[in-house]
């Protein structure tokens, strides 16, 4: 009764708030939750799950890596899950394990979750996925009602098929949000968010073309990564749209060391005046190699990165780059996922494309009239 008295509402209203029932105004809900927090009250989630059939937990499948992009996206997802009033359960996958996603999904289903977020950036099959991204934007209408045993059977089947190299997608019975990749599952509702890296890459490439560069070379990420493929495709599309030649691609591994190695190769090519790197770390390594070869950035070679990592504004020269809206992608994706969880009969909320912005700093300029190399 203390929570009800402090919030100035009835005990029934407190019960409605704690059980996430409808017909409670946002203001009343806020007062009840603030009163509960002030009194140190904690809801009995286990009892509530038994009563409602929901766990108020969202599971996340994510690659275990310290790379800036996946780690930043995971942080955004964590904040968004908690902001929506859900508990978070995370299972990490390991690069090089084809059965990793199926095993992680099975683990989350065993723990009990109301929905799953899959942030798995690598195609462990090692080949490009031919699925049209537009197909995955639509929410699938198939309704699944499986028991826990059925879910375990589905997870086991998914593991067997993935281990055998099969392409059949895993079936689960809770809504799923897939970030920046094709969906590896079939579920009652499959939502996607975070697509648009190709548009961002076009913006970066077109910036260099507008400065007057005849073409733009590309330092790509490893092509097992969906993001690397999208950025390469955006770069290629921009060049072809503008009638520019498409130079050979140099593939790195996201590290500054691989960017440095690529920079040494590109420095030997007198025709290179502009490079779009698929992430900032590789761009920084690239600039170091160009500088050591006696080339000035941007007077001789312009460089654009991708991510806008915190150090990008403080390297020499400050790096022109494409920022990734990790928090915005996570917030919108979780908003749509929670809507499906809490309103299973309602139409899904529409998706929106993330912004494609460019932070212009000092690493890009018009191409030189002639290349002046230090001897």
XYZ file of C-alpha atoms in Angstrom, residues 14-325:
312
model
C -0.374 0.139 -8.907
C -1.123 -3.457 -9.897
C -2.026 -2.365 -13.414
C 1.244 -0.447 -13.773
C 3.356 -3.335 -12.480
C 1.569 -5.787 -14.771
C 1.967 -3.483 -17.784
C -1.753 -3.320 -18.394
C -3.332 -0.786 -20.700
C -5.575 2.126 -19.729
C -3.003 3.743 -17.428
C -1.938 7.245 -18.391
C 1.736 8.040 -18.873
C 1.625 10.521 -15.986
C 0.116 8.005 -13.554
C 2.560 5.328 -14.680
C 5.454 7.727 -14.071
C 4.236 8.586 -10.562
C 3.831 4.941 -9.615
C 7.252 3.955 -10.910
C 8.918 6.922 -9.211
C 7.195 6.046 -5.930
C 8.308 2.428 -6.272
C 11.886 3.507 -6.921
C 11.856 5.891 -3.962
C 10.649 3.123 -1.655
C 13.089 0.590 -3.054
C 10.257 -1.627 -4.270
C 11.184 -4.321 -6.787
C 8.619 -6.113 -8.863
C 8.502 -9.902 -8.606
C 9.251 -10.624 -12.250
C 9.038 -14.394 -11.855
C 5.530 -14.194 -10.418
C 4.499 -11.668 -13.035
C 5.833 -13.915 -15.805
C 3.745 -16.833 -14.508
C 0.641 -14.660 -14.377
C 1.055 -12.889 -17.708
C 2.939 -15.436 -19.794
C 5.626 -12.802 -20.459
C 9.104 -12.497 -18.989
C 9.739 -8.783 -19.602
C 13.134 -9.850 -20.936
C 14.666 -9.339 -24.374
C 17.556 -11.481 -25.553
C 20.432 -10.222 -27.673
C 22.635 -12.341 -29.915
C 25.817 -10.474 -30.751
C 29.332 -11.120 -31.974
C 31.819 -11.087 -29.114
C 34.225 -8.412 -30.374
C 35.784 -5.148 -29.285
C 35.507 -3.650 -32.788
C 33.983 -0.183 -32.641
C 30.892 -0.794 -34.766
C 29.491 -3.974 -33.165
C 30.458 -2.843 -29.655
C 28.804 0.567 -30.099
C 25.664 -0.995 -31.518
C 25.468 -3.390 -28.549
C 25.730 -0.456 -26.138
C 22.900 1.285 -27.977
C 20.761 -1.866 -27.813
C 21.431 -2.256 -24.087
C 20.286 1.315 -23.412
C 17.214 0.926 -25.603
C 16.161 -2.357 -23.959
C 16.383 -0.859 -20.489
C 14.694 2.385 -21.574
C 11.733 0.283 -22.708
C 11.453 -1.352 -19.284
C 12.801 -4.786 -20.176
C 15.584 -6.887 -18.703
C 18.511 -7.741 -20.989
C 19.985 -11.169 -21.670
C 23.049 -11.333 -23.912
C 24.645 -14.342 -25.591
C 27.860 -13.769 -27.542
C 28.841 -15.635 -30.679
C 32.373 -16.340 -31.852
C 33.647 -15.534 -35.324
C 34.145 -18.677 -37.347
C 31.377 -20.720 -35.694
C 28.629 -21.448 -38.272
C 26.322 -22.837 -35.559
C 26.864 -19.875 -33.246
C 23.646 -17.979 -33.966
C 21.467 -21.092 -33.688
C 23.092 -22.036 -30.404
C 22.723 -18.509 -29.027
C 19.051 -18.293 -30.023
C 18.395 -21.692 -28.455
C 20.060 -20.567 -25.236
C 17.902 -17.430 -25.046
C 14.733 -19.387 -25.702
C 15.680 -21.781 -22.904
C 16.137 -18.824 -20.532
C 12.781 -17.364 -21.539
C 12.563 -14.098 -23.479
C 9.716 -12.139 -25.053
C 11.755 -11.153 -28.097
C 15.241 -11.482 -29.579
C 17.608 -8.949 -31.149
C 20.166 -10.450 -33.535
C 23.229 -8.298 -34.139
C 25.373 -10.760 -36.038
C 27.494 -8.908 -38.614
C 29.231 -11.869 -40.274
C 28.002 -14.281 -42.918
C 29.482 -17.502 -41.560
C 28.587 -19.273 -44.781
C 31.315 -17.211 -46.413
C 29.291 -16.070 -49.415
C 27.049 -13.146 -50.280
C 23.409 -13.483 -49.366
C 21.169 -13.027 -52.383
C 18.041 -12.164 -50.421
C 16.494 -8.828 -51.320
C 16.785 -6.553 -48.239
C 13.318 -5.176 -49.042
C 11.877 -8.630 -48.417
C 13.165 -8.619 -44.855
C 11.702 -5.170 -44.112
C 8.177 -6.542 -44.116
C 6.982 -8.282 -40.982
C 6.158 -11.893 -41.583
C 2.524 -12.718 -40.793
C 2.992 -16.370 -39.873
C 1.896 -17.007 -36.301
C 3.852 -19.651 -34.389
C 2.650 -21.296 -31.218
C 5.286 -23.768 -30.071
C 5.894 -25.234 -26.673
C 9.280 -25.043 -24.964
C 10.018 -28.505 -26.262
C 9.148 -27.437 -29.796
C 11.470 -24.440 -29.463
C 14.331 -26.650 -28.324
C 13.680 -29.006 -31.221
C 13.759 -26.023 -33.582
C 17.009 -24.758 -32.131
C 18.576 -28.218 -32.348
C 17.423 -28.530 -35.947
C 18.887 -25.124 -36.750
C 22.206 -26.170 -35.257
C 22.238 -29.402 -37.262
C 21.426 -27.615 -40.490
C 24.017 -24.901 -39.944
C 26.681 -27.428 -39.008
C 25.836 -29.316 -42.190
C 26.136 -26.113 -44.213
C 22.395 -25.904 -44.948
C 20.684 -22.615 -45.661
C 17.310 -23.340 -44.028
C 16.635 -20.621 -41.494
C 15.986 -21.329 -37.831
C 12.365 -21.179 -36.681
C 11.541 -19.492 -33.375
C 8.267 -18.499 -31.736
C 9.015 -14.983 -30.457
C 9.369 -11.720 -32.414
C 12.864 -11.009 -33.726
C 14.696 -7.803 -34.619
C 17.655 -8.243 -36.977
C 20.205 -5.433 -37.184
C 22.061 -4.605 -40.399
C 21.923 -8.109 -41.880
C 19.591 -10.583 -43.574
C 17.410 -12.536 -41.173
C 18.761 -15.966 -40.169
C 15.427 -16.956 -38.585
C 11.749 -17.431 -39.311
C 9.564 -16.020 -36.541
C 6.052 -14.693 -35.903
C 7.396 -11.237 -36.687
C 10.787 -10.481 -38.214
C 11.770 -6.814 -38.124
C 14.926 -5.287 -39.527
C 16.777 -2.080 -38.725
C 20.128 -0.527 -39.460
C 20.180 -1.020 -43.205
C 21.528 1.890 -45.209
C 25.313 1.474 -45.158
C 25.229 1.452 -48.950
C 23.585 4.895 -48.967
C 26.171 6.179 -46.504
C 28.977 4.852 -48.693
C 27.473 6.597 -51.707
C 27.455 9.876 -49.784
C 31.153 9.464 -48.965
C 32.085 8.563 -52.530
C 29.991 11.312 -54.086
C 31.625 13.876 -51.805
C 34.988 13.015 -53.333
C 33.606 13.020 -56.873
C 32.035 16.441 -56.317
C 35.427 17.756 -55.252
C 36.630 16.903 -58.752
C 38.350 13.534 -58.363
C 38.138 11.468 -61.542
C 37.527 8.299 -59.540
C 37.731 7.013 -55.976
C 39.648 3.968 -54.793
C 38.131 1.756 -52.086
C 39.772 0.133 -49.096
C 37.108 -2.435 -48.220
C 36.427 -4.391 -45.062
C 36.489 -8.208 -45.018
C 33.779 -9.408 -47.351
C 32.365 -11.967 -44.938
C 30.955 -8.948 -43.095
C 27.595 -7.693 -44.337
C 28.595 -4.099 -43.581
C 31.708 -4.402 -45.728
C 29.642 -5.694 -48.646
C 27.109 -2.887 -48.290
C 29.789 -0.195 -48.213
C 31.538 -1.680 -51.242
C 28.232 -1.806 -53.116
C 27.462 1.822 -52.263
C 30.919 2.925 -53.447
C 30.578 0.995 -56.709
C 27.063 2.297 -57.337
C 28.168 5.901 -56.845
C 31.024 5.539 -59.311
C 28.854 3.856 -61.936
C 26.070 6.410 -61.499
C 28.525 9.230 -62.133
C 30.219 7.487 -65.054
C 33.534 7.102 -63.206
C 35.837 4.141 -63.660
C 35.742 1.453 -60.956
C 39.265 0.720 -59.696
C 40.280 -2.641 -58.210
C 39.283 -3.057 -54.570
C 41.832 -3.553 -51.805
C 40.437 -5.622 -48.930
C 41.524 -5.000 -45.348
C 40.506 -6.553 -42.029
C 39.177 -3.410 -40.260
C 42.523 -2.811 -38.517
C 44.811 0.202 -38.836
C 47.604 -2.228 -39.736
C 45.683 -3.439 -42.783
C 45.016 0.181 -43.742
C 48.741 0.888 -43.481
C 49.548 -2.051 -45.767
C 46.967 -0.865 -48.288
C 48.349 2.664 -48.106
C 51.826 1.493 -49.050
C 50.383 -0.194 -52.140
C 48.242 2.779 -53.121
C 51.114 5.225 -52.621
C 52.960 3.484 -55.454
C 50.096 4.210 -57.859
C 50.483 7.708 -59.268
C 46.854 7.809 -60.402
C 45.385 7.597 -56.902
C 43.967 10.921 -55.714
C 41.052 9.803 -53.480
C 40.341 6.818 -51.227
C 37.185 5.814 -49.385
C 38.037 3.484 -46.494
C 35.321 1.225 -45.055
C 36.169 2.238 -41.491
C 38.132 4.926 -39.673
C 40.819 2.640 -38.280
C 41.851 1.547 -41.756
C 41.692 5.162 -42.940
C 44.077 6.211 -40.163
C 46.555 3.473 -41.064
C 46.219 4.436 -44.729
C 47.036 8.092 -44.010
C 50.121 7.067 -42.037
C 51.439 5.047 -44.985
C 50.718 7.820 -47.490
C 52.497 10.345 -45.292
C 55.545 8.107 -44.927
C 55.620 7.783 -48.732
C 55.874 11.571 -49.035
C 52.271 12.194 -50.028
C 50.236 14.934 -48.372
C 46.665 14.387 -47.193
C 44.574 16.012 -48.596
C 46.770 17.996 -51.001
C 47.898 14.881 -52.900
C 45.387 12.229 -51.780
C 42.004 12.763 -50.140
C 40.779 10.175 -47.631
C 37.274 9.524 -46.239
C 36.593 7.066 -43.432
C 33.469 5.484 -41.967
C 32.167 5.334 -38.345
C 33.349 8.670 -36.896
C 35.209 7.029 -34.028
C 36.053 9.372 -31.129
C 39.670 9.859 -32.238
C 38.750 10.732 -35.847
C 38.542 14.458 -35.074
C 42.005 14.502 -33.479
C 44.250 12.681 -35.953
C 46.395 14.572 -38.432
C 44.678 15.701 -40.525
C 41.263 15.478 -38.844
C 39.378 12.774 -40.718
C 36.373 13.337 -42.952
C 34.063 10.423 -42.181
C 30.536 9.016 -42.151
C 29.024 8.819 -38.637
C 26.971 5.767 -37.752
C 23.735 6.468 -35.822
